[in-house]
């Protein structure tokens, strides 16, 4: 096989623009390649990265289908002999950080689906993993649970370790436990040696520091030391620093001194792409219709979507056949029903009242513009979320005429 033969087979499998701009830059290193290892060279790491992210699977499939080999594939920068990056490698050998935490090998930038809801967080995380300590320091990623914060944080770690950096990944809780343990053992020097001698400190869920004064104090010093040495610090939390209660002001202002970026629940198209990626990674096969059903009905977190996929997969394995949409709905019914149970008419009224700064009793009894507006919103939500009929809604809102609803 030579480069030309290989590219001819690859061409039909990828987008034309990808072929012209990227694939044509590939050059097979025949001297170093054999049946078990195939090495391609490219001019720079951006091209290498793009190819790895966008069509490594297609390259694998060409080698397998047309050349009947299933090798480890390396996309190397032509002048750089030390850096070998391969998808298979990453999967087989989970990376260990300097504090001995094993990073999830699936939490990589390649496996992270980017949409509007997380684009900024993804880009800054990616940037930080390549140029640590420079522009966005600290980087603070926040957002609700199950939306990809830990994934991005560990992706930074995986990438930085690939680039030979010393990385510490720690949850705030572990940081505190190790701190207390070191204090008890009178071994603070060891603790400081670990946490203050790294290129990147990745610290997950810092909202946990809330109210823990001496841990905050120690972290404050760790942070300052690393920051003054131009070392990168990345943090995540479920809230923006200004909303984390029980945090010392000096720490809060440190957290806010770099770049703060949010992850949110993705919109439909991105959810569909995430579901497809997860199915590929976990070799789960489900119908397009089921993919759409999950994407439309799961709106709180990606973790729940993964839970749904695992459930469906387990069911189809036990039943030894793939599920149709109705069977899938049945499997997921409990899950969805539970979520709907949490929403009640009383909760809707209370929430709307709070948002519009009006009393629930006022909504029911008065006809002020604000009360009328509140009723409209409540009616809409009750229909959308609870599928209540006009009679039930009119009744709850103390309205005599259900046709108004
Ligand atoms: P958080 O730390 O925000 O609570 P995680 O990072 O643990 O959430 O994400 C929960 C799960 O959802 C993980 O398995 C992660 O891989 C997945 N996930 C979240 N966002 C994405 C995304 N944009 N693309 C792919 N997987 C995602
Ligand atoms: Mg997390």
Short mmCIF file of C-alpha atoms and ligand atoms in Angstrom, two decimals:
data_model
loop_
_atom_site.label_atom_id
_atom_site.label_comp_id
_atom_site.label_asym_id
_atom_site.label_seq_id
_atom_site.Cartn_x
_atom_site.Cartn_y
_atom_site.Cartn_z
CA UNK A 1 0.00 0.00 0.00
CA UNK A 2 1.21 3.51 -0.75
CA UNK A 3 -0.24 6.91 0.11
CA UNK A 4 -2.01 7.28 -3.23
CA UNK A 5 -3.70 3.88 -3.13
CA UNK A 6 -4.80 4.57 0.40
CA UNK A 7 -6.19 8.05 -0.40
CA UNK A 8 -8.13 6.73 -3.39
CA UNK A 9 -10.02 4.39 -1.09
CA UNK A 10 -10.52 7.04 1.59
CA UNK A 11 -11.90 9.68 -0.75
CA UNK A 12 -15.46 8.33 -1.15
CA UNK A 13 -15.85 7.94 2.61
CA UNK A 14 -15.30 11.51 3.75
CA UNK A 15 -16.52 14.99 2.88
CA UNK A 16 -14.92 16.46 -0.21
CA UNK A 17 -13.74 19.55 1.67
CA UNK A 18 -12.16 17.36 4.36
CA UNK A 19 -10.46 15.31 1.69
CA UNK A 20 -9.00 18.32 -0.09
CA UNK A 21 -7.93 20.29 2.96
CA UNK A 22 -6.87 17.53 5.30
CA UNK A 23 -6.65 13.99 3.90
CA UNK A 24 -4.39 15.11 1.07
CA UNK A 25 -1.87 16.19 3.71
CA UNK A 26 -1.50 12.59 4.90
CA UNK A 27 1.65 10.83 3.94
CA UNK A 28 2.18 7.19 4.76
CA UNK A 29 5.50 6.47 6.39
CA UNK A 30 6.20 3.14 4.69
CA UNK A 31 9.52 2.57 6.47
CA UNK A 32 7.97 2.61 9.88
CA UNK A 33 4.65 0.96 9.04
CA UNK A 34 3.74 -2.71 8.99
CA UNK A 35 0.64 -4.86 9.48
CA UNK A 36 0.29 -3.97 13.15
CA UNK A 37 1.29 -0.32 13.10
CA UNK A 38 0.54 2.25 10.47
CA UNK A 39 2.11 5.68 10.72
CA UNK A 40 0.90 8.67 8.77
CA UNK A 41 2.70 11.97 8.81
CA UNK A 42 1.10 15.41 8.51
CA UNK A 43 2.60 18.93 8.49
CA UNK A 44 1.28 20.15 11.84
CA UNK A 45 -0.60 19.18 14.95
CA UNK A 46 -3.79 20.99 13.96
CA UNK A 47 -4.15 18.85 10.89
CA UNK A 48 -3.30 15.78 12.94
CA UNK A 49 -5.93 16.70 15.46
CA UNK A 50 -8.57 17.43 12.86
CA UNK A 51 -8.01 14.11 11.14
CA UNK A 52 -8.04 12.23 14.42
CA UNK A 53 -11.30 13.87 15.40
CA UNK A 54 -13.13 13.72 12.12
CA UNK A 55 -12.19 10.59 10.23
CA UNK A 56 -10.00 8.20 12.10
CA UNK A 57 -12.84 5.66 11.92
CA UNK A 58 -12.91 5.96 8.15
CA UNK A 59 -9.15 5.46 7.98
CA UNK A 60 -9.51 2.36 10.11
CA UNK A 61 -12.24 1.06 7.91
CA UNK A 62 -10.24 1.60 4.69
CA UNK A 63 -7.29 -0.30 6.14
CA UNK A 64 -9.52 -3.11 7.24
CA UNK A 65 -11.75 -3.38 4.18
CA UNK A 66 -9.26 -2.74 1.40
CA UNK A 67 -5.92 -3.73 2.85
CA UNK A 68 -7.12 -6.37 5.31
CA UNK A 69 -5.19 -5.11 8.29
CA UNK A 70 -6.33 -3.79 11.63
CA UNK A 71 -3.31 -1.88 12.91
CA UNK A 72 -2.74 0.78 15.56
CA UNK A 73 -2.87 4.04 13.67
CA UNK A 74 -0.60 6.96 14.44
CA UNK A 75 -1.02 10.42 12.96
CA UNK A 76 2.29 12.14 13.57
CA UNK A 77 3.62 15.57 12.90
CA UNK A 78 6.42 15.06 10.37
CA UNK A 79 9.15 16.84 12.29
CA UNK A 80 8.07 15.77 15.73
CA UNK A 81 9.36 12.33 16.59
CA UNK A 82 8.49 12.26 20.28
CA UNK A 83 4.77 12.77 20.09
CA UNK A 84 2.62 9.83 19.22
CA UNK A 85 -1.10 10.21 19.41
CA UNK A 86 -3.44 7.38 18.70
CA UNK A 87 -7.04 6.82 19.53
CA UNK A 88 -6.52 3.16 20.32
CA UNK A 89 -3.64 3.91 22.64
CA UNK A 90 -5.71 6.34 24.63
CA UNK A 91 -8.42 3.79 25.10
CA UNK A 92 -6.21 0.94 26.18
CA UNK A 93 -4.14 2.83 28.68
CA UNK A 94 -6.07 5.14 30.97
CA UNK A 95 -3.88 8.06 31.98
CA UNK A 96 -2.73 8.55 35.54
CA UNK A 97 -2.26 12.00 37.01
CA UNK A 98 0.56 13.09 39.30
CA UNK A 99 -1.69 12.55 42.32
CA UNK A 100 -2.44 9.03 41.07
CA UNK A 101 -5.98 9.57 39.86
CA UNK A 102 -6.94 7.59 36.80
CA UNK A 103 -8.59 9.79 34.22
CA UNK A 104 -11.50 8.37 32.30
CA UNK A 105 -9.98 7.56 28.89
CA UNK A 106 -13.32 8.27 27.19
CA UNK A 107 -13.39 11.82 28.52
CA UNK A 108 -11.54 13.35 25.59
CA UNK A 109 -12.20 16.34 23.36
CA UNK A 110 -12.81 13.95 20.47
CA UNK A 111 -15.67 12.29 22.34
CA UNK A 112 -17.24 15.58 23.35
CA UNK A 113 -20.02 16.79 21.08
CA UNK A 114 -19.98 20.53 20.61
CA UNK A 115 -23.09 22.66 20.24
CA UNK A 116 -24.11 26.20 21.13
CA UNK A 117 -24.75 25.19 24.74
CA UNK A 118 -21.13 24.22 25.42
CA UNK A 119 -19.09 25.68 22.57
CA UNK A 120 -17.37 28.38 24.57
CA UNK A 121 -16.51 25.98 27.40
CA UNK A 122 -15.19 23.42 24.90
CA UNK A 123 -13.06 25.93 23.04
CA UNK A 124 -11.51 27.49 26.10
CA UNK A 125 -10.88 24.07 27.64
CA UNK A 126 -9.22 22.91 24.45
CA UNK A 127 -7.15 26.06 24.30
CA UNK A 128 -6.07 25.75 27.91
CA UNK A 129 -4.99 22.14 27.37
CA UNK A 130 -2.55 23.32 24.71
CA UNK A 131 -1.38 26.70 26.03
CA UNK A 132 -1.55 26.38 29.77
CA UNK A 133 -0.88 29.26 32.12
CA UNK A 134 -1.34 32.06 29.66
CA UNK A 135 -4.59 33.72 28.87
CA UNK A 136 -7.47 32.16 30.74
CA UNK A 137 -6.14 31.55 34.19
CA UNK A 138 -8.03 30.38 36.09
CA UNK A 139 -10.64 28.87 33.82
CA UNK A 140 -13.90 28.37 35.66
CA UNK A 141 -16.51 26.08 34.08
CA UNK A 142 -19.94 25.98 35.69
CA UNK A 143 -23.37 24.56 35.01
CA UNK A 144 -25.98 22.04 36.16
CA UNK A 145 -25.25 18.43 36.91
CA UNK A 146 -24.61 15.94 34.11
CA UNK A 147 -23.82 18.54 31.46
CA UNK A 148 -20.18 17.67 30.75
CA UNK A 149 -18.07 19.64 33.25
CA UNK A 150 -16.08 16.67 34.51
CA UNK A 151 -15.79 15.39 30.95
CA UNK A 152 -14.19 18.66 29.80
CA UNK A 153 -11.97 18.90 32.86
CA UNK A 154 -10.62 15.39 32.35
CA UNK A 155 -10.28 16.01 28.60
CA UNK A 156 -7.90 18.83 29.48
CA UNK A 157 -6.03 16.38 31.72
CA UNK A 158 -5.86 13.64 29.08
CA UNK A 159 -4.62 16.04 26.43
CA UNK A 160 -2.07 17.71 28.70
CA UNK A 161 -0.67 14.36 29.84
CA UNK A 162 -0.36 13.36 26.19
CA UNK A 163 1.74 16.48 25.79
CA UNK A 164 4.01 15.50 28.64
CA UNK A 165 2.63 17.88 31.27
CA UNK A 166 2.33 17.17 34.97
CA UNK A 167 -1.35 17.18 35.76
CA UNK A 168 -3.25 17.01 39.02
CA UNK A 169 -6.92 16.12 38.85
CA UNK A 170 -8.81 16.20 42.09
CA UNK A 171 -12.34 16.69 43.34
CA UNK A 172 -12.70 19.38 45.98
CA UNK A 173 -13.75 16.71 48.42
CA UNK A 174 -10.59 14.70 47.81
CA UNK A 175 -8.55 17.85 48.13
CA UNK A 176 -10.09 18.46 51.53
CA UNK A 177 -9.68 14.86 52.69
CA UNK A 178 -6.03 14.76 51.71
CA UNK A 179 -5.50 18.10 53.38
CA UNK A 180 -7.02 16.90 56.66
CA UNK A 181 -5.13 13.62 56.48
CA UNK A 182 -1.83 15.43 55.91
CA UNK A 183 -2.54 17.79 58.79
CA UNK A 184 -3.21 14.85 61.11
CA UNK A 185 -0.06 13.06 59.96
CA UNK A 186 1.89 16.25 60.32
CA UNK A 187 2.94 15.95 56.73
CA UNK A 188 1.89 19.20 55.14
CA UNK A 189 5.13 19.47 53.23
CA UNK A 190 4.27 16.36 51.26
CA UNK A 191 0.80 17.73 50.56
CA UNK A 192 2.21 21.03 49.33
CA UNK A 193 4.81 19.28 47.22
CA UNK A 194 2.09 17.43 45.38
CA UNK A 195 -0.36 20.25 44.88
CA UNK A 196 2.02 23.07 44.21
CA UNK A 197 4.33 21.31 41.79
CA UNK A 198 2.29 20.69 38.71
CA UNK A 199 1.75 22.32 35.34
CA UNK A 200 -2.02 22.09 35.56
CA UNK A 201 -4.28 21.81 38.57
CA UNK A 202 -7.75 20.56 37.65
CA UNK A 203 -10.19 20.79 40.50
CA UNK A 204 -13.74 19.50 40.20
CA UNK A 205 -16.88 20.71 41.98
CA UNK A 206 -15.46 23.58 44.02
CA UNK A 207 -18.92 24.42 45.37
CA UNK A 208 -18.02 21.75 47.90
CA UNK A 209 -15.58 24.20 49.53
CA UNK A 210 -18.57 26.13 50.75
CA UNK A 211 -18.26 26.69 54.50
CA UNK A 212 -14.97 24.73 54.82
CA UNK A 213 -12.80 27.56 56.03
CA UNK A 214 -9.41 25.97 56.61
CA UNK A 215 -9.61 24.01 53.35
CA UNK A 216 -10.41 27.26 51.58
CA UNK A 217 -7.42 28.87 53.19
CA UNK A 218 -5.09 26.08 52.05
CA UNK A 219 -6.56 26.16 48.57
CA UNK A 220 -6.13 29.92 48.47
CA UNK A 221 -2.39 29.49 49.03
CA UNK A 222 -2.12 26.64 46.55
CA UNK A 223 -3.93 28.74 43.99
CA UNK A 224 -1.76 31.81 44.53
CA UNK A 225 1.43 29.81 44.33
CA UNK A 226 0.47 28.15 41.05
CA UNK A 227 -0.89 31.36 39.61
CA UNK A 228 2.27 33.28 40.39
CA UNK A 229 4.28 30.57 38.62
CA UNK A 230 2.02 30.95 35.59
CA UNK A 231 0.64 27.44 36.02
CA UNK A 232 -2.86 26.74 34.77
CA UNK A 233 -5.73 26.20 37.20
CA UNK A 234 -9.10 24.94 35.96
CA UNK A 235 -12.13 24.61 38.20
CA UNK A 236 -15.70 23.44 37.83
CA UNK A 237 -18.75 24.08 39.96
CA UNK A 238 -22.50 23.75 39.73
CA UNK A 239 -22.87 27.51 40.14
CA UNK A 240 -21.16 30.72 39.15
CA UNK A 241 -18.70 31.80 41.93
CA UNK A 242 -20.86 34.75 42.97
CA UNK A 243 -23.67 32.33 43.83
CA UNK A 244 -21.66 29.84 45.85
CA UNK A 245 -22.57 30.57 49.45
CA UNK A 246 -20.02 30.24 52.24
CA UNK A 247 -17.05 31.12 50.06
CA UNK A 248 -14.51 33.63 51.34
CA UNK A 249 -14.53 36.82 49.32
CA UNK A 250 -10.83 36.64 48.49
CA UNK A 251 -11.31 33.15 47.03
CA UNK A 252 -14.41 34.19 45.13
CA UNK A 253 -12.54 37.10 43.57
CA UNK A 254 -9.66 34.78 42.61
CA UNK A 255 -12.14 32.41 40.95
CA UNK A 256 -13.55 35.30 38.96
CA UNK A 257 -10.20 36.74 37.96
CA UNK A 258 -9.80 34.59 34.84
CA UNK A 259 -12.42 33.33 32.43
CA UNK A 260 -15.81 32.04 33.54
CA UNK A 261 -17.77 29.91 31.11
CA UNK A 262 -21.02 28.00 31.29
CA UNK A 263 -22.31 24.65 30.07
CA UNK A 264 -26.02 24.34 29.48
CA UNK A 265 -28.42 21.63 28.37
CA UNK A 266 -27.92 21.18 24.60
CA UNK A 267 -30.66 21.75 22.07
CA UNK A 268 -32.26 18.94 20.11
CA UNK A 269 -29.73 18.57 17.28
CA UNK A 270 -26.78 18.41 19.66
CA UNK A 271 -28.61 15.93 21.87
CA UNK A 272 -29.17 13.70 18.85
CA UNK A 273 -25.47 13.94 17.96
CA UNK A 274 -24.51 13.07 21.55
CA UNK A 275 -26.81 10.05 21.57
CA UNK A 276 -25.30 8.82 18.31
CA UNK A 277 -21.76 9.31 19.60
CA UNK A 278 -22.56 7.41 22.80
CA UNK A 279 -24.14 4.60 20.79
CA UNK A 280 -21.04 4.38 18.57
CA UNK A 281 -18.67 4.37 21.52
CA UNK A 282 -20.62 1.72 23.39
CA UNK A 283 -21.62 -0.30 20.34
CA UNK A 284 -25.30 0.22 21.04
CA UNK A 285 -27.68 -0.06 18.11
CA UNK A 286 -31.00 1.75 18.23
CA UNK A 287 -33.50 3.02 15.69
CA UNK A 288 -33.50 6.61 14.51
CA UNK A 289 -37.03 6.93 15.88
CA UNK A 290 -35.88 5.95 19.35
CA UNK A 291 -32.94 8.34 19.15
CA UNK A 292 -35.41 11.14 18.42
CA UNK A 293 -37.71 10.04 21.20
CA UNK A 294 -34.91 10.16 23.76
CA UNK A 295 -33.60 13.48 22.49
CA UNK A 296 -37.04 15.05 22.69
CA UNK A 297 -37.99 13.72 26.08
CA UNK A 298 -34.83 13.97 28.14
CA UNK A 299 -34.18 17.58 28.97
CA UNK A 300 -32.28 17.69 32.22
CA UNK A 301 -28.87 16.15 31.76
CA UNK A 302 -26.73 14.09 29.44
CA UNK A 303 -26.16 11.66 32.27
CA UNK A 304 -29.88 10.79 32.19
CA UNK A 305 -29.68 10.26 28.46
CA UNK A 306 -26.79 7.85 28.99
CA UNK A 307 -28.89 6.08 31.63
CA UNK A 308 -31.69 5.69 29.10
CA UNK A 309 -29.30 4.20 26.52
CA UNK A 310 -27.83 1.74 28.99
CA UNK A 311 -31.32 0.64 29.95
CA UNK A 312 -32.41 0.12 26.37
CA UNK A 313 -29.24 -1.76 25.56
CA UNK A 314 -29.64 -4.06 28.57
CA UNK A 315 -33.24 -4.79 27.62
CA UNK A 316 -32.46 -5.60 24.03
CA UNK A 317 -29.60 -7.87 25.11
CA UNK A 318 -31.80 -9.74 27.53
CA UNK A 319 -34.60 -10.03 24.96
CA UNK A 320 -32.03 -10.88 22.27
CA UNK A 321 -33.65 -8.58 19.74
CA UNK A 322 -33.64 -4.91 18.97
CA UNK A 323 -36.45 -2.89 20.45
CA UNK A 324 -39.07 -1.04 18.45
CA UNK A 325 -40.24 2.41 19.45
CA UNK A 326 -43.17 1.19 21.55
CA UNK A 327 -41.02 -1.27 23.47
CA UNK A 328 -38.46 1.49 24.01
CA UNK A 329 -41.14 3.82 25.33
CA UNK A 330 -42.24 1.11 27.72
CA UNK A 331 -38.69 0.60 28.98
CA UNK A 332 -38.24 4.31 29.52
CA UNK A 333 -41.74 4.99 30.86
CA UNK A 334 -40.79 4.72 34.53
CA UNK A 335 -37.96 7.08 34.02
CA UNK A 336 -40.07 9.67 32.25
CA UNK A 337 -43.08 9.19 34.48
CA UNK A 338 -41.00 9.79 37.59
CA UNK A 339 -39.82 13.05 36.20
CA UNK A 340 -43.32 14.17 35.36
CA UNK A 341 -44.56 13.21 38.79
CA UNK A 342 -42.26 15.82 40.27
CA UNK A 343 -44.20 18.58 38.53
CA UNK A 344 -47.55 19.44 40.08
CA UNK A 345 -50.07 22.20 39.55
CA UNK A 346 -49.20 23.64 42.96
CA UNK A 347 -45.52 23.72 42.01
CA UNK A 348 -46.27 25.45 38.72
CA UNK A 349 -48.38 28.11 40.47
CA UNK A 350 -45.73 28.65 43.14
CA UNK A 351 -42.92 28.94 40.61
CA UNK A 352 -44.76 31.36 38.35
CA UNK A 353 -45.81 33.43 41.38
CA UNK A 354 -42.23 33.62 42.57
CA UNK A 355 -40.88 34.55 39.15
CA UNK A 356 -43.46 37.30 38.66
CA UNK A 357 -43.21 38.45 42.25
CA UNK A 358 -46.88 38.02 43.04
CA UNK A 359 -48.74 35.95 45.64
CA UNK A 360 -50.40 32.68 44.55
CA UNK A 361 -53.63 33.83 46.18
CA UNK A 362 -53.51 37.07 44.17
CA UNK A 363 -53.24 35.10 40.94
CA UNK A 364 -56.40 33.20 41.83
CA UNK A 365 -58.49 36.10 43.05
CA UNK A 366 -57.42 39.29 41.25
CA UNK A 367 -57.65 40.57 37.70
CA UNK A 368 -54.67 42.89 37.67
CA UNK A 369 -52.51 42.73 34.50
CA UNK A 370 -49.84 40.84 36.42
CA UNK A 371 -52.34 38.26 37.72
CA UNK A 372 -53.78 37.80 34.23
CA UNK A 373 -50.29 37.34 32.78
CA UNK A 374 -49.46 34.81 35.51
CA UNK A 375 -52.65 32.85 34.75
CA UNK A 376 -51.74 32.68 31.07
CA UNK A 377 -48.29 31.29 31.82
CA UNK A 378 -49.71 28.78 34.30
CA UNK A 379 -52.33 27.59 31.80
CA UNK A 380 -49.68 27.13 29.16
CA UNK A 381 -47.36 25.18 31.49
CA UNK A 382 -50.17 23.04 32.87
CA UNK A 383 -51.17 22.03 29.36
CA UNK A 384 -47.63 21.41 28.16
CA UNK A 385 -46.22 19.66 31.20
CA UNK A 386 -49.19 18.04 32.90
CA UNK A 387 -51.59 17.68 29.96
CA UNK A 388 -54.35 18.87 32.26
CA UNK A 389 -57.71 19.62 30.68
CA UNK A 390 -59.39 23.00 30.75
CA UNK A 391 -61.75 22.01 33.50
CA UNK A 392 -58.97 20.96 35.88
CA UNK A 393 -56.99 24.09 35.16
CA UNK A 394 -59.96 26.42 35.58
CA UNK A 395 -60.74 24.72 38.85
CA UNK A 396 -57.21 25.11 40.22
CA UNK A 397 -57.06 28.76 39.25
CA UNK A 398 -60.47 29.62 40.67
CA UNK A 399 -61.84 30.54 37.26
CA UNK A 400 -65.59 30.20 36.78
CA UNK A 401 -65.52 29.95 33.02
CA UNK A 402 -63.50 27.04 31.70
CA UNK A 403 -63.87 28.21 28.10
CA UNK A 404 -61.58 31.13 28.94
CA UNK A 405 -58.85 28.56 29.53
P1 LIG B 1 -20.99 17.05 35.13
O1 LIG B 1 -19.58 16.95 35.63
O2 LIG B 1 -21.31 18.36 34.48
O3 LIG B 1 -22.01 16.68 36.17
P2 LIG B 1 -20.17 14.92 33.36
O4 LIG B 1 -19.01 15.60 32.74
O5 LIG B 1 -19.90 13.86 34.36
O6 LIG B 1 -21.18 15.98 33.97
O7 LIG B 1 -21.07 14.35 32.17
C1 LIG B 1 -22.04 13.33 32.37
C2 LIG B 1 -22.01 12.38 31.20
O8 LIG B 1 -22.49 13.04 30.05
C3 LIG B 1 -20.59 11.92 30.89
O9 LIG B 1 -20.60 10.55 30.60
C4 LIG B 1 -20.21 12.73 29.66
O10 LIG B 1 -19.37 11.98 28.81
C5 LIG B 1 -21.54 12.98 29.01
N1 LIG B 1 -21.57 14.25 28.28
C6 LIG B 1 -21.93 15.47 28.73
N2 LIG B 1 -21.86 16.39 27.77
C7 LIG B 1 -21.42 15.76 26.66
C8 LIG B 1 -21.13 16.18 25.31
N3 LIG B 1 -21.30 17.43 24.93
N4 LIG B 1 -20.70 15.24 24.44
C9 LIG B 1 -20.55 13.96 24.83
N5 LIG B 1 -20.80 13.51 26.06
C10 LIG B 1 -21.23 14.38 26.98
MG1 LIG B 2 -18.87 16.40 37.51
#
